[in-house]
Coordinates of C-alpha atoms and ligand atoms in Angstrom, one line a residue:
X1 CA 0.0 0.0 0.0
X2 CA 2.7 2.4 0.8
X3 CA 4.7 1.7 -1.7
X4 CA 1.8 1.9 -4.2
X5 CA 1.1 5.8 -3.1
X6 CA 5.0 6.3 -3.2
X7 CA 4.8 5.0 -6.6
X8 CA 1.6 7.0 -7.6
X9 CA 3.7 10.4 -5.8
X10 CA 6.6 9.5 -8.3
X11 CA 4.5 9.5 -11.2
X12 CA 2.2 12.9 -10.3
X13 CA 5.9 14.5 -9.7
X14 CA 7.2 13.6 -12.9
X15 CA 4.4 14.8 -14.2
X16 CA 4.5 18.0 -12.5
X17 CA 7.8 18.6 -14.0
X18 CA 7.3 17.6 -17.3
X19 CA 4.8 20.0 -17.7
X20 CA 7.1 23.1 -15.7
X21 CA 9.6 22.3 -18.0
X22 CA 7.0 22.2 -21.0
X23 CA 5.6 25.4 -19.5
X24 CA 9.2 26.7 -19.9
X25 CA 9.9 25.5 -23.4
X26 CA 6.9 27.2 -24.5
X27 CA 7.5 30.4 -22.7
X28 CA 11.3 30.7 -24.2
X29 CA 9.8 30.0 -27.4
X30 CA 7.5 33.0 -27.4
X31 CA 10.2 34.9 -26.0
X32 CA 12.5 33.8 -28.8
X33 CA 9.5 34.5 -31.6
X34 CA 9.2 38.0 -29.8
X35 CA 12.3 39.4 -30.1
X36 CA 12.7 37.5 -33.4
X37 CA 9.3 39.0 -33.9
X38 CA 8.3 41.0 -36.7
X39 CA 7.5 44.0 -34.7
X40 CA 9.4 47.3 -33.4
X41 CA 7.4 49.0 -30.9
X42 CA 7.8 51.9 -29.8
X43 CA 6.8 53.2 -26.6
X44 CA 5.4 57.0 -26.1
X45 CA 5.1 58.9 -23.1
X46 CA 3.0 61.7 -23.7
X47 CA 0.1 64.2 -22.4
X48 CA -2.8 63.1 -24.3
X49 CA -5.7 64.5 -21.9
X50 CA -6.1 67.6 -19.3
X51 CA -5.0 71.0 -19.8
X52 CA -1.8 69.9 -21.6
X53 CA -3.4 67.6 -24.0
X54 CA -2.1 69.8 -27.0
X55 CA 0.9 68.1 -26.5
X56 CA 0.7 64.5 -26.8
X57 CA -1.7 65.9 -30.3
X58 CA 1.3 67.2 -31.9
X59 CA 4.0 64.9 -30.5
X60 CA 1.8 61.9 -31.3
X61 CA 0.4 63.8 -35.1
X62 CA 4.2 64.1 -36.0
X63 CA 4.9 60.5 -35.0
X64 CA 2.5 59.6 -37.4
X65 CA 3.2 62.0 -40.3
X66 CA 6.7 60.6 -40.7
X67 CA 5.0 56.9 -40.8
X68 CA 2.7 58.1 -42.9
X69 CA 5.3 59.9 -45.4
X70 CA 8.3 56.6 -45.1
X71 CA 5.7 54.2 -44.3
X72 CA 5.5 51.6 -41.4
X73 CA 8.1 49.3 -42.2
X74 CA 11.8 49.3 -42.1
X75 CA 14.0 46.6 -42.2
X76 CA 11.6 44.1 -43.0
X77 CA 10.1 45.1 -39.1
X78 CA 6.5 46.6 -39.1
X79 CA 6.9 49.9 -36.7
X80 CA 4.3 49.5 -34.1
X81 CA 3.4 53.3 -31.9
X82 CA 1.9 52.3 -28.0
X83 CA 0.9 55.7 -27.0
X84 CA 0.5 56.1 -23.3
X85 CA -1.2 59.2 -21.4
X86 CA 0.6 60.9 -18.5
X87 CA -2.2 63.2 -18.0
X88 CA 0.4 66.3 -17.4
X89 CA 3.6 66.9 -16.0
X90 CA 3.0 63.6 -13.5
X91 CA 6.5 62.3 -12.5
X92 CA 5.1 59.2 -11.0
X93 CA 2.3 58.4 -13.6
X94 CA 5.6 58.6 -16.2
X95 CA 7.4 56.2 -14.2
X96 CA 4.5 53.9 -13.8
X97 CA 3.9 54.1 -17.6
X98 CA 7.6 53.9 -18.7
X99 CA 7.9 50.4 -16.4
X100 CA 4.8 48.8 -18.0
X101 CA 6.2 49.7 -21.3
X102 CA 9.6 47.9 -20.8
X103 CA 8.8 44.9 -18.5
X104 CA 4.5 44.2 -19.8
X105 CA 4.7 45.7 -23.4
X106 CA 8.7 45.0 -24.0
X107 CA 8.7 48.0 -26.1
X108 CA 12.3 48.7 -28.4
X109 CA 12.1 52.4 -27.9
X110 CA 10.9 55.0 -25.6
X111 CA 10.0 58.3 -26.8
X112 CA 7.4 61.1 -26.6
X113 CA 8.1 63.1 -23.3
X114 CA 6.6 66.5 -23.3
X115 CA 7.4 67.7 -20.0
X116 CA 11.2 67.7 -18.2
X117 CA 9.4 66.5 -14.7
X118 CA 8.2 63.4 -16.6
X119 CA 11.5 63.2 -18.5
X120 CA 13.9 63.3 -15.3
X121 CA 11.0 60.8 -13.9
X122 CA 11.9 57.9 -16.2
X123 CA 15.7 58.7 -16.5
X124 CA 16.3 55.7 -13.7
X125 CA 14.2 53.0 -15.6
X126 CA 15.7 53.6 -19.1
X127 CA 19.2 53.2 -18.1
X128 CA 18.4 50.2 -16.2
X129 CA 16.9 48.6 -19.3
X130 CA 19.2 50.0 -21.5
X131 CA 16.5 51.2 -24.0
X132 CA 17.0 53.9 -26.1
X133 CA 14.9 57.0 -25.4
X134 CA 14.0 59.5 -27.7
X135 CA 12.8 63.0 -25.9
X136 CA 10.5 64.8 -28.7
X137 CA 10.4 67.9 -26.9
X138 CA 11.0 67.6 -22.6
X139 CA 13.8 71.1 -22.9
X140 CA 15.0 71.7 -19.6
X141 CA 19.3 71.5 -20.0
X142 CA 20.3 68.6 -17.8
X143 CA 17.5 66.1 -18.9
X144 CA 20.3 64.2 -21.4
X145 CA 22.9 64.2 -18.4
X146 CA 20.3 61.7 -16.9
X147 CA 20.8 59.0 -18.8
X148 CA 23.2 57.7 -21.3
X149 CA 19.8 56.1 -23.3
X150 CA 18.7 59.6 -23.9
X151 CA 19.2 61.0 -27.2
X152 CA 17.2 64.6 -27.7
X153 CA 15.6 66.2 -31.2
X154 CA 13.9 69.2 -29.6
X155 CA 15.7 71.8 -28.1
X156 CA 17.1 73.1 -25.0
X157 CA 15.3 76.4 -23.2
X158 CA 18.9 77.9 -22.5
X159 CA 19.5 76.7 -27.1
X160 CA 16.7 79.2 -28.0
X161 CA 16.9 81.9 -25.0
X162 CA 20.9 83.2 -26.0
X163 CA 20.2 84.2 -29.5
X164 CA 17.0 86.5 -28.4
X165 CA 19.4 88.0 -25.8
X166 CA 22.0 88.2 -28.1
X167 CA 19.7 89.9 -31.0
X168 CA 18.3 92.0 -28.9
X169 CA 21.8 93.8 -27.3
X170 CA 22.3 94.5 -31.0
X171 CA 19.4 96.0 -31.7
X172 CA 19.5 98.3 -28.5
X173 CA 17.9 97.1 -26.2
X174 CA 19.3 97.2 -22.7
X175 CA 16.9 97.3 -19.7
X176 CA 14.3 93.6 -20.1
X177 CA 12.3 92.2 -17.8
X178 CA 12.0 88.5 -17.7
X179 CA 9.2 86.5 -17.0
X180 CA 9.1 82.7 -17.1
X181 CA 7.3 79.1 -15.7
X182 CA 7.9 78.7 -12.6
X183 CA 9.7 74.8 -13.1
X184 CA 13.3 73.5 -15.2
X185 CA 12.7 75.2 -18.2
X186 CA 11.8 78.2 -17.2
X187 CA 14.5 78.6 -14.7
X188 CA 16.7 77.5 -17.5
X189 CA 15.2 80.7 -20.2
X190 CA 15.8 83.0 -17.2
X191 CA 20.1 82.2 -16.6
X192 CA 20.4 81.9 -19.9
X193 CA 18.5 85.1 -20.8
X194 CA 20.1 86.8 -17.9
X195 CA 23.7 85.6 -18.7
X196 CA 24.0 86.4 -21.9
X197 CA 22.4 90.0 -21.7
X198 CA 24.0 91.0 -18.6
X199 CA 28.0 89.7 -20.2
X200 CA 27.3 92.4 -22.9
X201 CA 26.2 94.6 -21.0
X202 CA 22.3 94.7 -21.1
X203 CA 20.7 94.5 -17.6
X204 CA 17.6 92.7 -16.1
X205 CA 15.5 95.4 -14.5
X206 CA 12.7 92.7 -12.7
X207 CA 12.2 88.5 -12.9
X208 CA 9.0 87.2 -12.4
X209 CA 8.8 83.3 -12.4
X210 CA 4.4 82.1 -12.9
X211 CA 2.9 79.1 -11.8
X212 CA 3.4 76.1 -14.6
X213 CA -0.2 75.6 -14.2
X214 CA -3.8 78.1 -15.0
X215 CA -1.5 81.5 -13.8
X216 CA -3.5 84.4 -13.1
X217 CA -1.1 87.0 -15.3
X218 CA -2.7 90.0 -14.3
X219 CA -0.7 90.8 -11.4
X220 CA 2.7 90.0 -13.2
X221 CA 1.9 91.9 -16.2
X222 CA 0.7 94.9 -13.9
X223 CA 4.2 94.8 -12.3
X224 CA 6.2 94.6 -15.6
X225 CA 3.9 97.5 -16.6
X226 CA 5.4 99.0 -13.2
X227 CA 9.2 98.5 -14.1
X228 CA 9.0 100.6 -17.4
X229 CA 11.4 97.7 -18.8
X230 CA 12.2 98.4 -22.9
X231 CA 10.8 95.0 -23.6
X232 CA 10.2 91.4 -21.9
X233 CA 11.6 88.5 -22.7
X234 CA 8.8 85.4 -21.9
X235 CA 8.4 82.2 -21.6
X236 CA 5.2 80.4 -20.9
X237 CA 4.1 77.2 -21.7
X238 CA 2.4 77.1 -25.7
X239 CA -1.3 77.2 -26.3
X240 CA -3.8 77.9 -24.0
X241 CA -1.3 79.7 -21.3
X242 CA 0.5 81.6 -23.9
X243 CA -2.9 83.0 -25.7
X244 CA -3.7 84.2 -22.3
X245 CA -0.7 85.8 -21.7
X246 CA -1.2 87.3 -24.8
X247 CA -4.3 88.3 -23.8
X248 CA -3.3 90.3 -20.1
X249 CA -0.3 91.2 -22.1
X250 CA -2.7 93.6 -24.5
X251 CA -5.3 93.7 -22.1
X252 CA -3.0 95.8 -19.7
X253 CA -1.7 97.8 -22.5
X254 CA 1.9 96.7 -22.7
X255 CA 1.8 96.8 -26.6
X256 CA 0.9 100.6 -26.3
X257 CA 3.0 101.5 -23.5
X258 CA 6.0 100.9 -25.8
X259 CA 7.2 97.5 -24.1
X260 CA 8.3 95.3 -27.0
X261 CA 7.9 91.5 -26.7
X262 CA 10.6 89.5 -27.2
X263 CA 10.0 85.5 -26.6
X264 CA 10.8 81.7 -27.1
X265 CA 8.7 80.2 -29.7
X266 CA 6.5 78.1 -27.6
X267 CA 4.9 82.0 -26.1
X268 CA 4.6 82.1 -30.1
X269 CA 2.7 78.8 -30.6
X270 CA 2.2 77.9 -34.5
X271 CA -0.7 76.2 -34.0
X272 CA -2.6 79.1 -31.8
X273 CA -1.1 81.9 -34.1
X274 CA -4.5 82.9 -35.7
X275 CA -6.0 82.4 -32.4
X276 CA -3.5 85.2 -31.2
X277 CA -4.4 86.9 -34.4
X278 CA -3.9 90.8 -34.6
X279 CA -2.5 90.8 -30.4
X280 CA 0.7 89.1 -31.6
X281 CA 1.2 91.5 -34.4
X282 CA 5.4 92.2 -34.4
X283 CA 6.2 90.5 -31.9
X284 CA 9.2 89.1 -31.9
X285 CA 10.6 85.5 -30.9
X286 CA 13.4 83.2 -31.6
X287 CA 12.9 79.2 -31.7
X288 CA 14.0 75.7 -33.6
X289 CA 11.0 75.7 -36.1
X290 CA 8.3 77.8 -38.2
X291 CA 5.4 76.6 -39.9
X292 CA 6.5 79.5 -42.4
X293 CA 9.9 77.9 -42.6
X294 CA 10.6 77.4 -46.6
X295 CA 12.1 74.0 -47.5
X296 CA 10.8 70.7 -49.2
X297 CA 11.2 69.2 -46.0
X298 CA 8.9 71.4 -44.7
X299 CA 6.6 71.2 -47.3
X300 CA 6.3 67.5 -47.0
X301 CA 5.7 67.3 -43.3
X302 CA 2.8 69.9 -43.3
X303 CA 1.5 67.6 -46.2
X304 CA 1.4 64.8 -44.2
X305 CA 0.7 66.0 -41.0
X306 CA -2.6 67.6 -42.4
X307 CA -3.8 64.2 -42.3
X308 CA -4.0 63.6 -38.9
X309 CA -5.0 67.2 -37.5
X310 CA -7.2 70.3 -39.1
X311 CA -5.1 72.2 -36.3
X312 CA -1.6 73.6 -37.9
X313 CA 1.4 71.2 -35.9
X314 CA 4.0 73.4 -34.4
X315 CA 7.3 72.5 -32.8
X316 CA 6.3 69.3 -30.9
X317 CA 5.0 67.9 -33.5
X318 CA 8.2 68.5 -35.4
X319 CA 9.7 66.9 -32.7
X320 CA 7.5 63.7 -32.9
X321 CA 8.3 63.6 -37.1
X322 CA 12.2 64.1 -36.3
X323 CA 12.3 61.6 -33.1
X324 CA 10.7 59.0 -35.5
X325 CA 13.0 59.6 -38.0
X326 CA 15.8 59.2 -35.9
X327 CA 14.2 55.7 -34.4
X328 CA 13.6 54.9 -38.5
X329 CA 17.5 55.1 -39.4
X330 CA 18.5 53.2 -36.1
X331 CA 16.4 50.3 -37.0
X332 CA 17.9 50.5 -40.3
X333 CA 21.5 50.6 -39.3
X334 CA 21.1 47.7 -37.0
X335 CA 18.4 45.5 -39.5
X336 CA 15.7 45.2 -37.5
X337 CA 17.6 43.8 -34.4
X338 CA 17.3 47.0 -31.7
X339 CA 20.2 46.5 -28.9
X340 CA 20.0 49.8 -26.5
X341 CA 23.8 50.4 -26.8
X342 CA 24.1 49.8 -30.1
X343 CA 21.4 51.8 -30.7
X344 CA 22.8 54.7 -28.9
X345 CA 25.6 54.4 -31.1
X346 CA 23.9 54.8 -33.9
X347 CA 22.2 57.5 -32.0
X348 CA 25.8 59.8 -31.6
X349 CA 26.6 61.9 -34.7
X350 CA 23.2 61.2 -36.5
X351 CA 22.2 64.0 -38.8
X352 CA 19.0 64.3 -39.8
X353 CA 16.9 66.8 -43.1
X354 CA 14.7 67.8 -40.5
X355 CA 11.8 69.8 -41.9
X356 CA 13.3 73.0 -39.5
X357 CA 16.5 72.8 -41.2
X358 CA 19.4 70.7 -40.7
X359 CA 20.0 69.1 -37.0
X360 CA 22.4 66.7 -35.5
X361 CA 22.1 64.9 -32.7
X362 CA 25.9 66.0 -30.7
X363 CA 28.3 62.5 -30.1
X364 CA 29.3 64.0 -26.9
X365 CA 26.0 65.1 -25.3
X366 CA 23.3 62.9 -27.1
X367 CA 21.7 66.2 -28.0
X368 CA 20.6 68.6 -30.6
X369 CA 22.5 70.7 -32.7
X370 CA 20.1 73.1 -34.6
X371 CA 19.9 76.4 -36.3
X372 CA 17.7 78.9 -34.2
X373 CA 15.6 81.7 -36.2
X374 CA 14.7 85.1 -34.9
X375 CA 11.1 85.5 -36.2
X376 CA 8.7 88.4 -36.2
X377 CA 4.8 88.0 -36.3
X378 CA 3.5 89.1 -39.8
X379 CA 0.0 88.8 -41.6
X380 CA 0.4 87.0 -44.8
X381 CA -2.5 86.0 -46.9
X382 CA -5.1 86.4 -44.2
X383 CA -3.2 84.2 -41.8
X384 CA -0.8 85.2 -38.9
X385 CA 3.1 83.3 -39.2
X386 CA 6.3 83.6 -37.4
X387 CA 8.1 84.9 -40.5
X388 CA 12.2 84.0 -39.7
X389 CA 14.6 87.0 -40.8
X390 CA 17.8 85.7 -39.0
X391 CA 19.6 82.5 -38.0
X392 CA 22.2 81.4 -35.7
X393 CA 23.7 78.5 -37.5
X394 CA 24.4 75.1 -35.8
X395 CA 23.4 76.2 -32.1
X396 CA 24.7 73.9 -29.3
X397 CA 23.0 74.2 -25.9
X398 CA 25.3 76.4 -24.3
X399 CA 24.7 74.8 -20.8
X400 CA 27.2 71.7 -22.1
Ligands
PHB1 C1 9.4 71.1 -20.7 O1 8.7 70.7 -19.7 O2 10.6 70.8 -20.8 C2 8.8 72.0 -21.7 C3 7.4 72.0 -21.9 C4 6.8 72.8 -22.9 C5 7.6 73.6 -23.6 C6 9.0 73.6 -23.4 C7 9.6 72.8 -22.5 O3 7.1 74.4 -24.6

């Protein structure tokens, strides 16, 4: 009898691990057919919904516009886009979405990343799993520093803020008030702005630093107002916030009071420049990319991108077309089979036709090289463009 049950407990253990290592076989297998798979996905990270929603619509319509123009499938591999919502600038949502995306989804490439906070959220993760991360816009200096499987195509706040100081010393200006967010990037446009003017001799009369999020402007326009500045120099977050800066800005009589506007090109939002209409009239900015900017390149991407979105894409989205075309040329270089340090390889020294103008992505830093246009505000054929008149060619961010 009891050797019959040790018998019958022999048999039920073989069993047992007959099937674990069955269960094992398989499971390797499916590994094995998924990274031999026929897919590259990539991951983004993006603000799809809330007050910031504009964001993931450009960085996501830009993604697509670059599929749509070079279609979805390179090196054999079908390019697959898992779009994830952060809401906003949510540090731990982004970490929460960024793990799913490596360890559930087993994404190739991260990319997407509107806001630094979420950026600087993930930076822990993606070096941990070694997978290359593509920031479409996220600006604030030290985000690349973060991680060695960073690689940037937007811009950097201190990139675009040293040639509008710089322009406007040679123009004549001397006394500017400065008035940023109050988070990375911001802090980042005021040193910059402050650095620059003040080494050639310019001076900051007054800094006011707004809340990143629904700021009440009055009382920080009133107080520029107050300071009798020759101009401001602004940056606020694009879209809604910077049409109602606008707004307080004209509201308050700035515009009439002789106080020029001087600002980044996310205060001069492409896509909310008819919005802005007439209020926005001269004003004068300097950033990567202009929906007026005249190339093939450009003409293309507006093409394609007017498929996805009535609304006119602006510098995120050119972000979203450029970080896919970097991710597009990796998978080509390495044939379909994405390793995150050979990818980051590939990643160093790439030069891409972006449709801004030319851009590299710097070997040292992992980050962009671009030219930045100083653009005034014109009406032209019923519509309202940042028309570029002058370029600083090949701008590093000075911060590195
Ligand atoms: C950022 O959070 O880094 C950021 C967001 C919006 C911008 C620029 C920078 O327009």
């Amino acid at each position: 009898m009891e050797k019959q049950r040790h018998n019958l407990l022999t048999i039920v253990h073989g069993v047992a691990v007959f099937l674990m290592v069955m269960c094992g076989i398989v499971a390797l297998a499916t590994d094995q057919a998924y990274a031999a798979g026929d897919t590259i996905k990539v991951g983004i990270i993006t603000e799809m919904t809330g007050t910031f929603a504009d964001f993931g619509r450009h960085i996501v319509g830009g993604a697509k516009a670059y599929m749509k123009v070079h279609g979805d499938t390179v090196a054999g591999k079908k390019v697959e886009l898992i779009i994830r919502d952060t809401t906003g600038p949510v540090p731990d949502v982004a970490k929460r979405l960024a793990q799913e995306l490596i360890v559930k989804d087993k994404v190739d490439f991260i990319a997407g990343l509107g806001f630094t906070p979420n950026a600087l959220a993930i930076a822990p993760l993606v070096t941990e799993a070694k997978k290359p991360t593509i920031i479409m816009n996220a600006a604030t200096s030290i985000i690349t520093t973060k991680s060695p499987y960073f690689a940037r195509v937007s811009m950097t706040l201190p990139q675009v803020t040293e040639p509008m100081a710089q322009w406007a010393f040679k123009k004549g200006y001397r006394k500017i008030y400065t008035l940023v967010a109050d988070y990375g990037p911001g802090h980042d446009a005021e040193a910059a702005f402050k650095k620059a003017f003040t080494k050639m001799g310019g001076e900051v009369v007054g800094e006011s630093r707004v809340p990143l999020k629904s700021p009440e402007f009055g009382p920080y326009v009133q107080r520029i107002k107050d300071a009798k500045p020759q101009a401001v120099f602004a940056f606020v977050m694009p879209g809604e916030m910077a049409v109602a800066f606008m707004k307080t800005y004209n509201e308050r009589g700035l515009a009439k009071s002789g106080i020029k506007l001087l600002s980044t090109g996310d205060v001069m939002d492409d896509a909310v420049q008819d919005a802005l209409g007439d209020h926005a009239l001269g004003v004068i900015s300097s950033h990567q990319y202009s929906v007026a900017h005249k190339s093939p390149e450009n003409k293309n991407f507006l093409a394609a991108y007017s498929k996805f979105d009535p609304q006119r894409p602006n510098f995120m989205a050119v972000g979203g077309y450029d970080g896919m075309a970097a991710i597009y040329n990796v998978i080509k270089q390495l044939n379909g089979k994405i390793d995150g340090d050979k990818a980051m390889a590939v990643l160093k020294g790439m030069k891409l036709n972006s449709p801004r103008g030319p851009i590299q992505i710097d070997a040292a830093t992992r980050d962009v090289v671009q030219n930045i246009y100083i653009r005034e505000v014109k009406k032209v054929d019923g519509h309202y463009y940042n028309v570029e008149f002058e370029t600083f060619n090949a701008v590093k961010d000075p911060g590195k």
